[in-house]
Amino acid sequence: MKKVVIPVAGLGTRFLPATKAIPKEMITLVDQPLIQYVVQEAVNAGFTDIILVTHSSKQAIENHFDHHFELETTLALKKKTALIEKLRDIIPDNINIISVRQPEPLGLGHAVLCAAPVIGGEDFSVILPDVILNTGSNDLKQMVSAFINTKQSQIMVEKVPMEEVDKYGIADCHGKTLNPAESLPMKGIVEKPAPEMAPSNLSVTGRYVLDNRILTLLKTTPKGAGNEIQLTDAIAELIKEKGVQAYCLEGKSYDCGDKLGYLKATVEFAVNHPELGAEFSSWLQEFKQ
Ligand code: G1P
């Protein structure tokens, strides 16, 4: 599996005013923009074609993954080789960054459909860039292996408090709970149910490994929750046709589209940072006292 779709057209209203003039995906987590973490996660999981579904206000994201000739030439003249290496490390040479536009904000399902001409007939993955997984997470790679072994689409889930189920897609695994890194067949899935209607508290956590059939289903998926074309609704159809499994996140997830989630991620990534971690951790101990 080579292709991964990353929808980045959303306007980031939950993070205003920070996101008024810069894309939410370009907000810095410790020392690199959020989008760089998810692209690295995709590269680590073996993906080579990264399809950004984007918007005219988000060109900074494409620029981040492009060469910056003037900057590299200036650094080369000053013999700043370490900095040049840092720039080159942003994206390995064998990775393709491809962008397509989502002309209207019609929902996640619509965003994925905008990438259909680039995806072609292949199975593919989707990463929602608001969700950042902890450093060293191998979950996406494990989902791809589970997909290859079972031939069933894999949807990442984790437990959330019952009163928060109306913020997420919620999976029904025949009433079972999953162990970390385990996949189980799903009976159904529903987008943002009211707590009293929710089949479980297993929330969809922004990572999908999908059978190509989903694209055909999305073409006829009607508008659903929030009056948007929901990926969740097409997955509900795919469950009936081919079967779909929920994969339980082994690592930790942070909702970095939310201010509190972003702050928590900042602390974890700072504590684990190879250069800053030790000093930051000891400062954090003092700060807590
Ligand atoms: C989207 C999905 C939802 C999923 C969530 C994870 O919702 O539609 O199923 O649980 O991402 O972050 P959004 O956050 O875009 O409203």
PDB file of C-alpha atoms and ligand atoms in Angstrom:
ATOM      1  CA  MET A   1       0.000   0.000   0.000  1.00  0.00           C
ATOM      2  CA  LYS A   2       1.580   3.274  -1.157  1.00  0.00           C
ATOM      3  CA  LYS A   3      -1.027   6.003  -0.933  1.00  0.00           C
ATOM      4  CA  VAL A   4      -2.222   8.003   2.037  1.00  0.00           C
ATOM      5  CA  VAL A   5      -4.741  10.839   1.985  1.00  0.00           C
ATOM      6  CA  ILE A   6      -4.333  13.692   4.462  1.00  0.00           C
ATOM      7  CA  PRO A   7      -7.276  16.122   4.433  1.00  0.00           C
ATOM      8  CA  VAL A   8      -5.995  19.614   5.293  1.00  0.00           C
ATOM      9  CA  ALA A   9      -8.698  21.875   3.863  1.00  0.00           C
ATOM     10  CA  GLY A  10     -10.425  22.544   7.241  1.00  0.00           C
ATOM     11  CA  LEU A  11     -10.235  26.119   8.478  1.00  0.00           C
ATOM     12  CA  GLY A  12      -9.257  25.406  12.086  1.00  0.00           C
ATOM     13  CA  THR A  13     -11.963  27.440  13.789  1.00  0.00           C
ATOM     14  CA  ARG A  14     -11.377  25.606  17.112  1.00  0.00           C
ATOM     15  CA  PHE A  15      -7.921  27.177  17.282  1.00  0.00           C
ATOM     16  CA  LEU A  16      -8.731  30.807  16.463  1.00  0.00           C
ATOM     17  CA  PRO A  17      -7.216  33.362  16.689  1.00  0.00           C
ATOM     18  CA  ALA A  18      -3.963  31.386  16.134  1.00  0.00           C
ATOM     19  CA  THR A  19      -5.249  29.976  12.843  1.00  0.00           C
ATOM     20  CA  LYS A  20      -6.534  33.193  11.300  1.00  0.00           C
ATOM     21  CA  ALA A  21      -3.584  33.660   8.924  1.00  0.00           C
ATOM     22  CA  ILE A  22      -1.686  30.353   9.235  1.00  0.00           C
ATOM     23  CA  PRO A  23      -2.998  26.840   8.579  1.00  0.00           C
ATOM     24  CA  LYS A  24      -3.736  24.905  11.775  1.00  0.00           C
ATOM     25  CA  GLU A  25      -1.488  22.132  10.427  1.00  0.00           C
ATOM     26  CA  MET A  26       1.465  24.565  10.451  1.00  0.00           C
ATOM     27  CA  ILE A  27       1.239  25.293  14.175  1.00  0.00           C
ATOM     28  CA  THR A  28       4.471  24.238  15.837  1.00  0.00           C
ATOM     29  CA  LEU A  29       4.596  21.298  18.215  1.00  0.00           C
ATOM     30  CA  VAL A  30       7.936  21.839  20.026  1.00  0.00           C
ATOM     31  CA  ASP A  31      10.103  22.406  16.931  1.00  0.00           C
ATOM     32  CA  GLN A  32       8.245  21.255  13.853  1.00  0.00           C
ATOM     33  CA  PRO A  33       4.790  21.863  12.420  1.00  0.00           C
ATOM     34  CA  LEU A  34       2.001  19.405  13.220  1.00  0.00           C
ATOM     35  CA  ILE A  35       1.751  18.280   9.588  1.00  0.00           C
ATOM     36  CA  GLN A  36       5.379  17.124   9.657  1.00  0.00           C
ATOM     37  CA  TYR A  37       4.600  14.634  12.449  1.00  0.00           C
ATOM     38  CA  VAL A  38       1.789  12.972  10.491  1.00  0.00           C
ATOM     39  CA  VAL A  39       3.777  12.913   7.256  1.00  0.00           C
ATOM     40  CA  GLN A  40       6.664  11.258   9.150  1.00  0.00           C
ATOM     41  CA  GLU A  41       4.203   8.765  10.647  1.00  0.00           C
ATOM     42  CA  ALA A  42       3.028   7.913   7.100  1.00  0.00           C
ATOM     43  CA  VAL A  43       6.604   7.576   5.824  1.00  0.00           C
ATOM     44  CA  ASN A  44       7.508   5.335   8.805  1.00  0.00           C
ATOM     45  CA  ALA A  45       4.490   3.151   7.998  1.00  0.00           C
ATOM     46  CA  GLY A  46       5.823   2.670   4.455  1.00  0.00           C
ATOM     47  CA  PHE A  47       3.673   5.100   2.454  1.00  0.00           C
ATOM     48  CA  THR A  48       5.367   6.850  -0.471  1.00  0.00           C
ATOM     49  CA  ASP A  49       2.548   8.906  -2.034  1.00  0.00           C
ATOM     50  CA  ILE A  50       1.119  11.540   0.288  1.00  0.00           C
ATOM     51  CA  ILE A  51      -2.023  13.148  -1.074  1.00  0.00           C
ATOM     52  CA  LEU A  52      -2.947  16.438   0.597  1.00  0.00           C
ATOM     53  CA  VAL A  53      -6.565  17.482   0.100  1.00  0.00           C
ATOM     54  CA  THR A  54      -6.151  21.187   0.522  1.00  0.00           C
ATOM     55  CA  HIS A  55      -7.571  24.713   0.198  1.00  0.00           C
ATOM     56  CA  SER A  56      -6.311  27.953  -1.351  1.00  0.00           C
ATOM     57  CA  SER A  57      -5.477  29.376   2.110  1.00  0.00           C
ATOM     58  CA  LYS A  58      -3.166  26.456   2.931  1.00  0.00           C
ATOM     59  CA  GLN A  59      -0.238  26.937   0.549  1.00  0.00           C
ATOM     60  CA  ALA A  60       2.214  27.119   3.459  1.00  0.00           C
ATOM     61  CA  ILE A  61       1.777  23.342   3.857  1.00  0.00           C
ATOM     62  CA  GLU A  62       2.867  22.617   0.281  1.00  0.00           C
ATOM     63  CA  ASN A  63       5.743  25.089   0.641  1.00  0.00           C
ATOM     64  CA  HIS A  64       6.920  23.305   3.780  1.00  0.00           C
ATOM     65  CA  PHE A  65       7.452  20.083   1.822  1.00  0.00           C
ATOM     66  CA  ASP A  66       8.972  21.774  -1.229  1.00  0.00           C
ATOM     67  CA  HIS A  67      12.619  22.744  -1.733  1.00  0.00           C
ATOM     68  CA  HIS A  68      13.453  26.314  -0.735  1.00  0.00           C
ATOM     69  CA  PHE A  69      16.227  27.057  -3.198  1.00  0.00           C
ATOM     70  CA  GLU A  70      17.188  30.523  -1.908  1.00  0.00           C
ATOM     71  CA  LEU A  71      17.318  29.359   1.706  1.00  0.00           C
ATOM     72  CA  GLU A  72      19.391  26.272   0.875  1.00  0.00           C
ATOM     73  CA  THR A  73      21.799  28.318  -1.281  1.00  0.00           C
ATOM     74  CA  THR A  74      22.245  30.912   1.466  1.00  0.00           C
ATOM     75  CA  LEU A  75      22.883  28.203   4.081  1.00  0.00           C
ATOM     76  CA  ALA A  76      25.348  26.455   1.733  1.00  0.00           C
ATOM     77  CA  LEU A  77      27.314  29.691   1.208  1.00  0.00           C
ATOM     78  CA  LYS A  78      27.527  30.076   4.993  1.00  0.00           C
ATOM     79  CA  LYS A  79      28.543  26.384   5.317  1.00  0.00           C
ATOM     80  CA  LYS A  80      25.618  25.644   7.654  1.00  0.00           C
ATOM     81  CA  THR A  81      25.502  21.970   6.698  1.00  0.00           C
ATOM     82  CA  ALA A  82      23.644  20.818   9.816  1.00  0.00           C
ATOM     83  CA  LEU A  83      20.781  23.179   9.026  1.00  0.00           C
ATOM     84  CA  ILE A  84      20.710  22.064   5.390  1.00  0.00           C
ATOM     85  CA  GLU A  85      20.431  18.465   6.628  1.00  0.00           C
ATOM     86  CA  LYS A  86      17.497  19.486   8.865  1.00  0.00           C
ATOM     87  CA  LEU A  87      15.705  20.931   5.848  1.00  0.00           C
ATOM     88  CA  ARG A  88      16.389  17.796   3.782  1.00  0.00           C
ATOM     89  CA  ASP A  89      15.157  15.589   6.659  1.00  0.00           C
ATOM     90  CA  ILE A  90      11.682  17.138   6.355  1.00  0.00           C
ATOM     91  CA  ILE A  91      10.895  14.746   3.529  1.00  0.00           C
ATOM     92  CA  PRO A  92      12.965  11.924   2.000  1.00  0.00           C
ATOM     93  CA  ASP A  93      13.616  12.199  -1.762  1.00  0.00           C
ATOM     94  CA  ASN A  94      11.610   9.083  -2.628  1.00  0.00           C
ATOM     95  CA  ILE A  95       8.367  10.479  -1.168  1.00  0.00           C
ATOM     96  CA  ASN A  96       5.848  12.200  -3.420  1.00  0.00           C
ATOM     97  CA  ILE A  97       3.723  15.001  -2.046  1.00  0.00           C
ATOM     98  CA  ILE A  98       0.685  15.457  -4.273  1.00  0.00           C
ATOM     99  CA  SER A  99      -2.012  18.031  -3.679  1.00  0.00           C
ATOM    100  CA  VAL A 100      -5.592  18.238  -4.794  1.00  0.00           C
ATOM    101  CA  ARG A 101      -8.124  20.903  -3.855  1.00  0.00           C
ATOM    102  CA  GLN A 102     -11.379  20.491  -1.991  1.00  0.00           C
ATOM    103  CA  PRO A 103     -13.387  23.293  -3.591  1.00  0.00           C
ATOM    104  CA  GLU A 104     -16.201  23.321  -0.988  1.00  0.00           C
ATOM    105  CA  PRO A 105     -16.304  22.273   2.695  1.00  0.00           C
ATOM    106  CA  LEU A 106     -18.720  19.383   2.212  1.00  0.00           C
ATOM    107  CA  GLY A 107     -17.252  17.039   4.834  1.00  0.00           C
ATOM    108  CA  LEU A 108     -14.565  14.393   5.359  1.00  0.00           C
ATOM    109  CA  GLY A 109     -16.190  11.906   2.964  1.00  0.00           C
ATOM    110  CA  HIS A 110     -16.176  14.558   0.250  1.00  0.00           C
ATOM    111  CA  ALA A 111     -12.523  15.424   0.993  1.00  0.00           C
ATOM    112  CA  VAL A 112     -11.534  11.764   0.487  1.00  0.00           C
ATOM    113  CA  LEU A 113     -13.545  11.656  -2.744  1.00  0.00           C
ATOM    114  CA  CYS A 114     -11.610  14.700  -4.026  1.00  0.00           C
ATOM    115  CA  ALA A 115      -8.485  12.476  -3.916  1.00  0.00           C
ATOM    116  CA  ALA A 116     -10.137   9.665  -5.947  1.00  0.00           C
ATOM    117  CA  PRO A 117      -8.484  10.545  -9.306  1.00  0.00           C
ATOM    118  CA  VAL A 118      -5.050  10.273  -7.636  1.00  0.00           C
ATOM    119  CA  ILE A 119      -5.901   7.129  -5.631  1.00  0.00           C
ATOM    120  CA  GLY A 120      -7.120   5.260  -8.729  1.00  0.00           C
ATOM    121  CA  GLY A 121      -8.005   1.617  -8.059  1.00  0.00           C
ATOM    122  CA  GLU A 122      -5.665   1.081  -5.080  1.00  0.00           C
ATOM    123  CA  ASP A 123      -6.461   0.501  -1.427  1.00  0.00           C
ATOM    124  CA  PHE A 124      -5.272   3.455   0.640  1.00  0.00           C
ATOM    125  CA  SER A 125      -5.028   5.019   4.046  1.00  0.00           C
ATOM    126  CA  VAL A 126      -6.419   8.242   5.543  1.00  0.00           C
ATOM    127  CA  ILE A 127      -4.752  10.252   8.309  1.00  0.00           C
ATOM    128  CA  LEU A 128      -6.561  13.112  10.022  1.00  0.00           C
ATOM    129  CA  PRO A 129      -3.796  15.575  10.904  1.00  0.00           C
ATOM    130  CA  ASP A 130      -5.542  16.996  13.997  1.00  0.00           C
ATOM    131  CA  VAL A 131      -4.839  13.681  15.712  1.00  0.00           C
ATOM    132  CA  ILE A 132      -1.186  13.306  16.617  1.00  0.00           C
ATOM    133  CA  LEU A 133       0.009   9.940  17.902  1.00  0.00           C
ATOM    134  CA  ASN A 134       2.707   9.718  20.569  1.00  0.00           C
ATOM    135  CA  THR A 135       6.369   9.596  19.612  1.00  0.00           C
ATOM    136  CA  GLY A 136       7.383   6.165  18.342  1.00  0.00           C
ATOM    137  CA  SER A 137       3.834   4.921  17.707  1.00  0.00           C
ATOM    138  CA  ASN A 138       3.750   1.973  15.312  1.00  0.00           C
ATOM    139  CA  ASP A 139      -0.022   1.804  15.116  1.00  0.00           C
ATOM    140  CA  LEU A 140      -0.498   2.806  11.473  1.00  0.00           C
ATOM    141  CA  LYS A 141       2.048   0.204  10.370  1.00  0.00           C
ATOM    142  CA  GLN A 142       0.210  -2.436  12.422  1.00  0.00           C
ATOM    143  CA  MET A 143      -3.098  -1.429  10.838  1.00  0.00           C
ATOM    144  CA  VAL A 144      -1.613  -1.894   7.361  1.00  0.00           C
ATOM    145  CA  SER A 145      -0.362  -5.392   8.363  1.00  0.00           C
ATOM    146  CA  ALA A 146      -3.797  -6.273   9.758  1.00  0.00           C
ATOM    147  CA  PHE A 147      -5.398  -5.077   6.490  1.00  0.00           C
ATOM    148  CA  ILE A 148      -3.006  -7.200   4.420  1.00  0.00           C
ATOM    149  CA  ASN A 149      -3.593 -10.274   6.634  1.00  0.00           C
ATOM    150  CA  THR A 150      -7.385 -10.032   6.922  1.00  0.00           C
ATOM    151  CA  LYS A 151      -8.279  -8.162   3.672  1.00  0.00           C
ATOM    152  CA  GLN A 152     -10.604  -6.062   5.820  1.00  0.00           C
ATOM    153  CA  SER A 153     -10.459  -2.292   6.225  1.00  0.00           C
ATOM    154  CA  GLN A 154      -9.067  -1.141   9.572  1.00  0.00           C
ATOM    155  CA  ILE A 155     -10.430   1.823  11.538  1.00  0.00           C
ATOM    156  CA  MET A 156      -8.459   3.031  14.547  1.00  0.00           C
ATOM    157  CA  VAL A 157     -10.503   3.397  17.733  1.00  0.00           C
ATOM    158  CA  GLU A 158      -9.958   4.199  21.399  1.00  0.00           C
ATOM    159  CA  LYS A 159     -12.217   4.556  24.416  1.00  0.00           C
ATOM    160  CA  VAL A 160     -13.542   8.003  25.338  1.00  0.00           C
ATOM    161  CA  PRO A 161     -15.773   9.068  28.240  1.00  0.00           C
ATOM    162  CA  MET A 162     -19.435   8.383  27.369  1.00  0.00           C
ATOM    163  CA  GLU A 163     -20.356  12.079  27.603  1.00  0.00           C
ATOM    164  CA  GLU A 164     -17.891  12.832  24.756  1.00  0.00           C
ATOM    165  CA  VAL A 165     -19.172  10.334  22.164  1.00  0.00           C
ATOM    166  CA  ASP A 166     -21.069  13.061  20.304  1.00  0.00           C
ATOM    167  CA  LYS A 167     -17.726  14.516  19.117  1.00  0.00           C
ATOM    168  CA  TYR A 168     -16.617  11.384  17.233  1.00  0.00           C
ATOM    169  CA  GLY A 169     -17.442   8.496  14.949  1.00  0.00           C
ATOM    170  CA  ILE A 170     -18.410   5.628  17.280  1.00  0.00           C
ATOM    171  CA  ALA A 171     -17.808   1.947  16.471  1.00  0.00           C
ATOM    172  CA  ASP A 172     -19.975  -0.997  17.459  1.00  0.00           C
ATOM    173  CA  CYS A 173     -17.848  -4.144  17.888  1.00  0.00           C
ATOM    174  CA  HIS A 174     -20.723  -6.479  18.812  1.00  0.00           C
ATOM    175  CA  GLY A 175     -20.546  -5.085  22.363  1.00  0.00           C
ATOM    176  CA  LYS A 176     -16.929  -6.238  22.839  1.00  0.00           C
ATOM    177  CA  THR A 177     -14.054  -4.175  24.159  1.00  0.00           C
ATOM    178  CA  LEU A 178     -10.703  -4.396  22.414  1.00  0.00           C
ATOM    179  CA  ASN A 179      -7.196  -4.841  23.764  1.00  0.00           C
ATOM    180  CA  PRO A 180      -4.496  -2.463  22.519  1.00  0.00           C
ATOM    181  CA  ALA A 181      -3.252  -3.415  19.010  1.00  0.00           C
ATOM    182  CA  GLU A 182      -6.146  -5.853  18.580  1.00  0.00           C
ATOM    183  CA  SER A 183      -8.549  -5.790  15.609  1.00  0.00           C
ATOM    184  CA  LEU A 184     -12.151  -7.014  15.854  1.00  0.00           C
ATOM    185  CA  PRO A 185     -15.006  -7.060  13.333  1.00  0.00           C
ATOM    186  CA  MET A 186     -17.408  -4.145  13.514  1.00  0.00           C
ATOM    187  CA  LYS A 187     -21.175  -4.506  13.511  1.00  0.00           C
ATOM    188  CA  GLY A 188     -21.799  -0.852  12.745  1.00  0.00           C
ATOM    189  CA  ILE A 189     -20.454   2.680  13.010  1.00  0.00           C
ATOM    190  CA  VAL A 190     -22.239   5.977  13.572  1.00  0.00           C
ATOM    191  CA  GLU A 191     -21.071   9.597  13.331  1.00  0.00           C
ATOM    192  CA  LYS A 192     -21.415  11.781  16.439  1.00  0.00           C
ATOM    193  CA  PRO A 193     -24.299   9.983  18.193  1.00  0.00           C
ATOM    194  CA  ALA A 194     -26.000  11.424  21.276  1.00  0.00           C
ATOM    195  CA  PRO A 195     -24.662   9.571  24.363  1.00  0.00           C
ATOM    196  CA  GLU A 196     -28.017   7.828  24.929  1.00  0.00           C
ATOM    197  CA  MET A 197     -28.004   6.507  21.334  1.00  0.00           C
ATOM    198  CA  ALA A 198     -24.310   5.503  21.159  1.00  0.00           C
ATOM    199  CA  PRO A 199     -23.592   1.785  20.655  1.00  0.00           C
ATOM    200  CA  SER A 200     -20.319   2.033  22.669  1.00  0.00           C
ATOM    201  CA  ASN A 201     -17.662   4.514  23.727  1.00  0.00           C
ATOM    202  CA  LEU A 202     -15.128   3.354  21.097  1.00  0.00           C
ATOM    203  CA  SER A 203     -14.301   6.526  19.188  1.00  0.00           C
ATOM    204  CA  VAL A 204     -12.724   6.707  15.740  1.00  0.00           C
ATOM    205  CA  THR A 205      -9.250   8.197  16.198  1.00  0.00           C
ATOM    206  CA  GLY A 206      -8.279   9.611  12.802  1.00  0.00           C
ATOM    207  CA  ARG A 207      -6.487   6.668  11.141  1.00  0.00           C
ATOM    208  CA  TYR A 208      -8.150   4.539   8.458  1.00  0.00           C
ATOM    209  CA  VAL A 209      -6.825   1.805   6.154  1.00  0.00           C
ATOM    210  CA  LEU A 210      -9.482   1.417   3.494  1.00  0.00           C
ATOM    211  CA  ASP A 211     -10.570  -0.930   0.746  1.00  0.00           C
ATOM    212  CA  ASN A 212     -10.815   0.972  -2.560  1.00  0.00           C
ATOM    213  CA  ARG A 213     -14.539   0.105  -2.662  1.00  0.00           C
ATOM    214  CA  ILE A 214     -15.099   2.976  -0.211  1.00  0.00           C
ATOM    215  CA  LEU A 215     -14.650   5.459  -3.090  1.00  0.00           C
ATOM    216  CA  THR A 216     -17.574   3.966  -5.007  1.00  0.00           C
ATOM    217  CA  LEU A 217     -19.690   4.016  -1.846  1.00  0.00           C
ATOM    218  CA  LEU A 218     -18.772   7.644  -1.141  1.00  0.00           C
ATOM    219  CA  LYS A 219     -20.089   8.709  -4.544  1.00  0.00           C
ATOM    220  CA  THR A 220     -23.613   7.892  -3.440  1.00  0.00           C
ATOM    221  CA  THR A 221     -23.315   8.645   0.296  1.00  0.00           C
ATOM    222  CA  PRO A 222     -25.952  11.247   1.206  1.00  0.00           C
ATOM    223  CA  LYS A 223     -25.239  14.131   3.560  1.00  0.00           C
ATOM    224  CA  GLY A 224     -25.319  12.977   7.178  1.00  0.00           C
ATOM    225  CA  ALA A 225     -24.344  14.442  10.582  1.00  0.00           C
ATOM    226  CA  GLY A 226     -23.666  18.195  10.409  1.00  0.00           C
ATOM    227  CA  ASN A 227     -25.158  18.201   6.890  1.00  0.00           C
ATOM    228  CA  GLU A 228     -21.819  16.896   5.569  1.00  0.00           C
ATOM    229  CA  ILE A 229     -20.825  13.848   3.509  1.00  0.00           C
ATOM    230  CA  GLN A 230     -19.399  11.626   6.238  1.00  0.00           C
ATOM    231  CA  LEU A 231     -16.670   9.015   5.725  1.00  0.00           C
ATOM    232  CA  THR A 232     -18.281   7.194   8.667  1.00  0.00           C
ATOM    233  CA  ASP A 233     -21.519   6.678   6.700  1.00  0.00           C
ATOM    234  CA  ALA A 234     -19.652   5.120   3.745  1.00  0.00           C
ATOM    235  CA  ILE A 235     -17.791   2.849   6.206  1.00  0.00           C
ATOM    236  CA  ALA A 236     -21.179   1.745   7.604  1.00  0.00           C
ATOM    237  CA  GLU A 237     -22.072   0.583   4.067  1.00  0.00           C
ATOM    238  CA  LEU A 238     -18.680  -1.103   3.634  1.00  0.00           C
ATOM    239  CA  ILE A 239     -19.307  -3.087   6.854  1.00  0.00           C
ATOM    240  CA  LYS A 240     -22.431  -4.588   5.253  1.00  0.00           C
ATOM    241  CA  GLU A 241     -20.699  -5.379   1.935  1.00  0.00           C
ATOM    242  CA  LYS A 242     -17.228  -6.563   2.867  1.00  0.00           C
ATOM    243  CA  GLY A 243     -16.745  -6.385   6.620  1.00  0.00           C
ATOM    244  CA  VAL A 244     -14.585  -3.813   8.411  1.00  0.00           C
ATOM    245  CA  GLN A 245     -12.504  -4.146  11.583  1.00  0.00           C
ATOM    246  CA  ALA A 246     -11.868  -1.732  14.425  1.00  0.00           C
ATOM    247  CA  TYR A 247      -8.186  -1.554  15.443  1.00  0.00           C
ATOM    248  CA  CYS A 248      -7.515  -0.458  19.030  1.00  0.00           C
ATOM    249  CA  LEU A 249      -4.827   2.201  19.385  1.00  0.00           C
ATOM    250  CA  GLU A 250      -1.806   0.896  21.308  1.00  0.00           C
ATOM    251  CA  GLY A 251      -0.083   4.241  21.791  1.00  0.00           C
ATOM    252  CA  LYS A 252      -1.551   7.556  22.872  1.00  0.00           C
ATOM    253  CA  SER A 253      -3.441  10.089  20.776  1.00  0.00           C
ATOM    254  CA  TYR A 254      -3.653  13.865  21.157  1.00  0.00           C
ATOM    255  CA  ASP A 255      -6.345  16.016  19.588  1.00  0.00           C
ATOM    256  CA  CYS A 256      -4.136  18.884  18.461  1.00  0.00           C
ATOM    257  CA  GLY A 257      -7.055  20.694  16.813  1.00  0.00           C
ATOM    258  CA  ASP A 258      -8.104  21.455  20.388  1.00  0.00           C
ATOM    259  CA  LYS A 259      -6.157  23.860  22.609  1.00  0.00           C
ATOM    260  CA  LEU A 260      -5.953  21.559  25.651  1.00  0.00           C
ATOM    261  CA  GLY A 261      -5.036  18.483  23.589  1.00  0.00           C
ATOM    262  CA  TYR A 262      -2.338  20.537  21.877  1.00  0.00           C
ATOM    263  CA  LEU A 263      -0.875  21.639  25.216  1.00  0.00           C
ATOM    264  CA  LYS A 264      -0.751  18.039  26.479  1.00  0.00           C
ATOM    265  CA  ALA A 265       0.999  16.934  23.272  1.00  0.00           C
ATOM    266  CA  THR A 266       3.483  19.790  23.646  1.00  0.00           C
ATOM    267  CA  VAL A 267       4.502  18.531  27.097  1.00  0.00           C
ATOM    268  CA  GLU A 268       4.871  14.889  25.972  1.00  0.00           C
ATOM    269  CA  PHE A 269       6.834  15.747  22.835  1.00  0.00           C
ATOM    270  CA  ALA A 270       9.045  18.188  24.753  1.00  0.00           C
ATOM    271  CA  VAL A 271       9.786  15.611  27.479  1.00  0.00           C
ATOM    272  CA  ASN A 272      10.743  13.030  24.807  1.00  0.00           C
ATOM    273  CA  HIS A 273      12.711  15.431  22.602  1.00  0.00           C
ATOM    274  CA  PRO A 274      16.271  14.121  22.032  1.00  0.00           C
ATOM    275  CA  GLU A 275      17.946  17.512  22.613  1.00  0.00           C
ATOM    276  CA  LEU A 276      15.523  19.389  24.871  1.00  0.00           C
ATOM    277  CA  GLY A 277      13.911  16.534  26.815  1.00  0.00           C
ATOM    278  CA  ALA A 278      16.274  16.194  29.795  1.00  0.00           C
ATOM    279  CA  GLU A 279      16.429  19.900  30.598  1.00  0.00           C
ATOM    280  CA  PHE A 280      12.718  20.435  29.971  1.00  0.00           C
ATOM    281  CA  SER A 281      11.811  17.481  32.246  1.00  0.00           C
ATOM    282  CA  SER A 282      13.847  18.793  35.147  1.00  0.00           C
ATOM    283  CA  TRP A 283      12.353  22.270  34.680  1.00  0.00           C
ATOM    284  CA  LEU A 284       8.887  20.650  34.643  1.00  0.00           C
ATOM    285  CA  GLN A 285       9.592  18.948  38.002  1.00  0.00           C
ATOM    286  CA  GLU A 286      10.527  22.304  39.529  1.00  0.00           C
ATOM    287  CA  PHE A 287       7.551  24.024  37.937  1.00  0.00           C
ATOM    288  CA  LYS A 288       5.106  21.507  39.455  1.00  0.00           C
ATOM    289  CA  GLN A 289       6.336  22.137  43.011  1.00  0.00           C
TER     290      GLN A 289
HETATM  291  C1  G1P B   1     -13.753  13.388  12.221  1.00  0.00           C
HETATM  292  C2  G1P B   1     -14.549  12.113  11.895  1.00  0.00           C
HETATM  293  C3  G1P B   1     -14.915  11.372  13.171  1.00  0.00           C
HETATM  294  C4  G1P B   1     -13.664  11.091  13.982  1.00  0.00           C
HETATM  295  C5  G1P B   1     -12.903  12.393  14.254  1.00  0.00           C
HETATM  296  C6  G1P B   1     -11.567  12.075  14.925  1.00  0.00           C
HETATM  297  O1  G1P B   1     -14.637  14.286  12.867  1.00  0.00           O
HETATM  298  O2  G1P B   1     -15.701  12.453  11.139  1.00  0.00           O
HETATM  299  O3  G1P B   1     -15.575  10.170  12.859  1.00  0.00           O
HETATM  300  O4  G1P B   1     -14.000  10.454  15.202  1.00  0.00           O
HETATM  301  O5  G1P B   1     -12.631  13.103  13.042  1.00  0.00           O
HETATM  302  O6  G1P B   1     -10.887  13.228  15.252  1.00  0.00           O
HETATM  303  P1  G1P B   1     -14.278  15.871  13.015  1.00  0.00           P
HETATM  304  O7  G1P B   1     -13.312  15.963  14.159  1.00  0.00           O
HETATM  305  O8  G1P B   1     -13.685  16.300  11.714  1.00  0.00           O
HETATM  306  O9  G1P B   1     -15.581  16.529  13.312  1.00  0.00           O
END
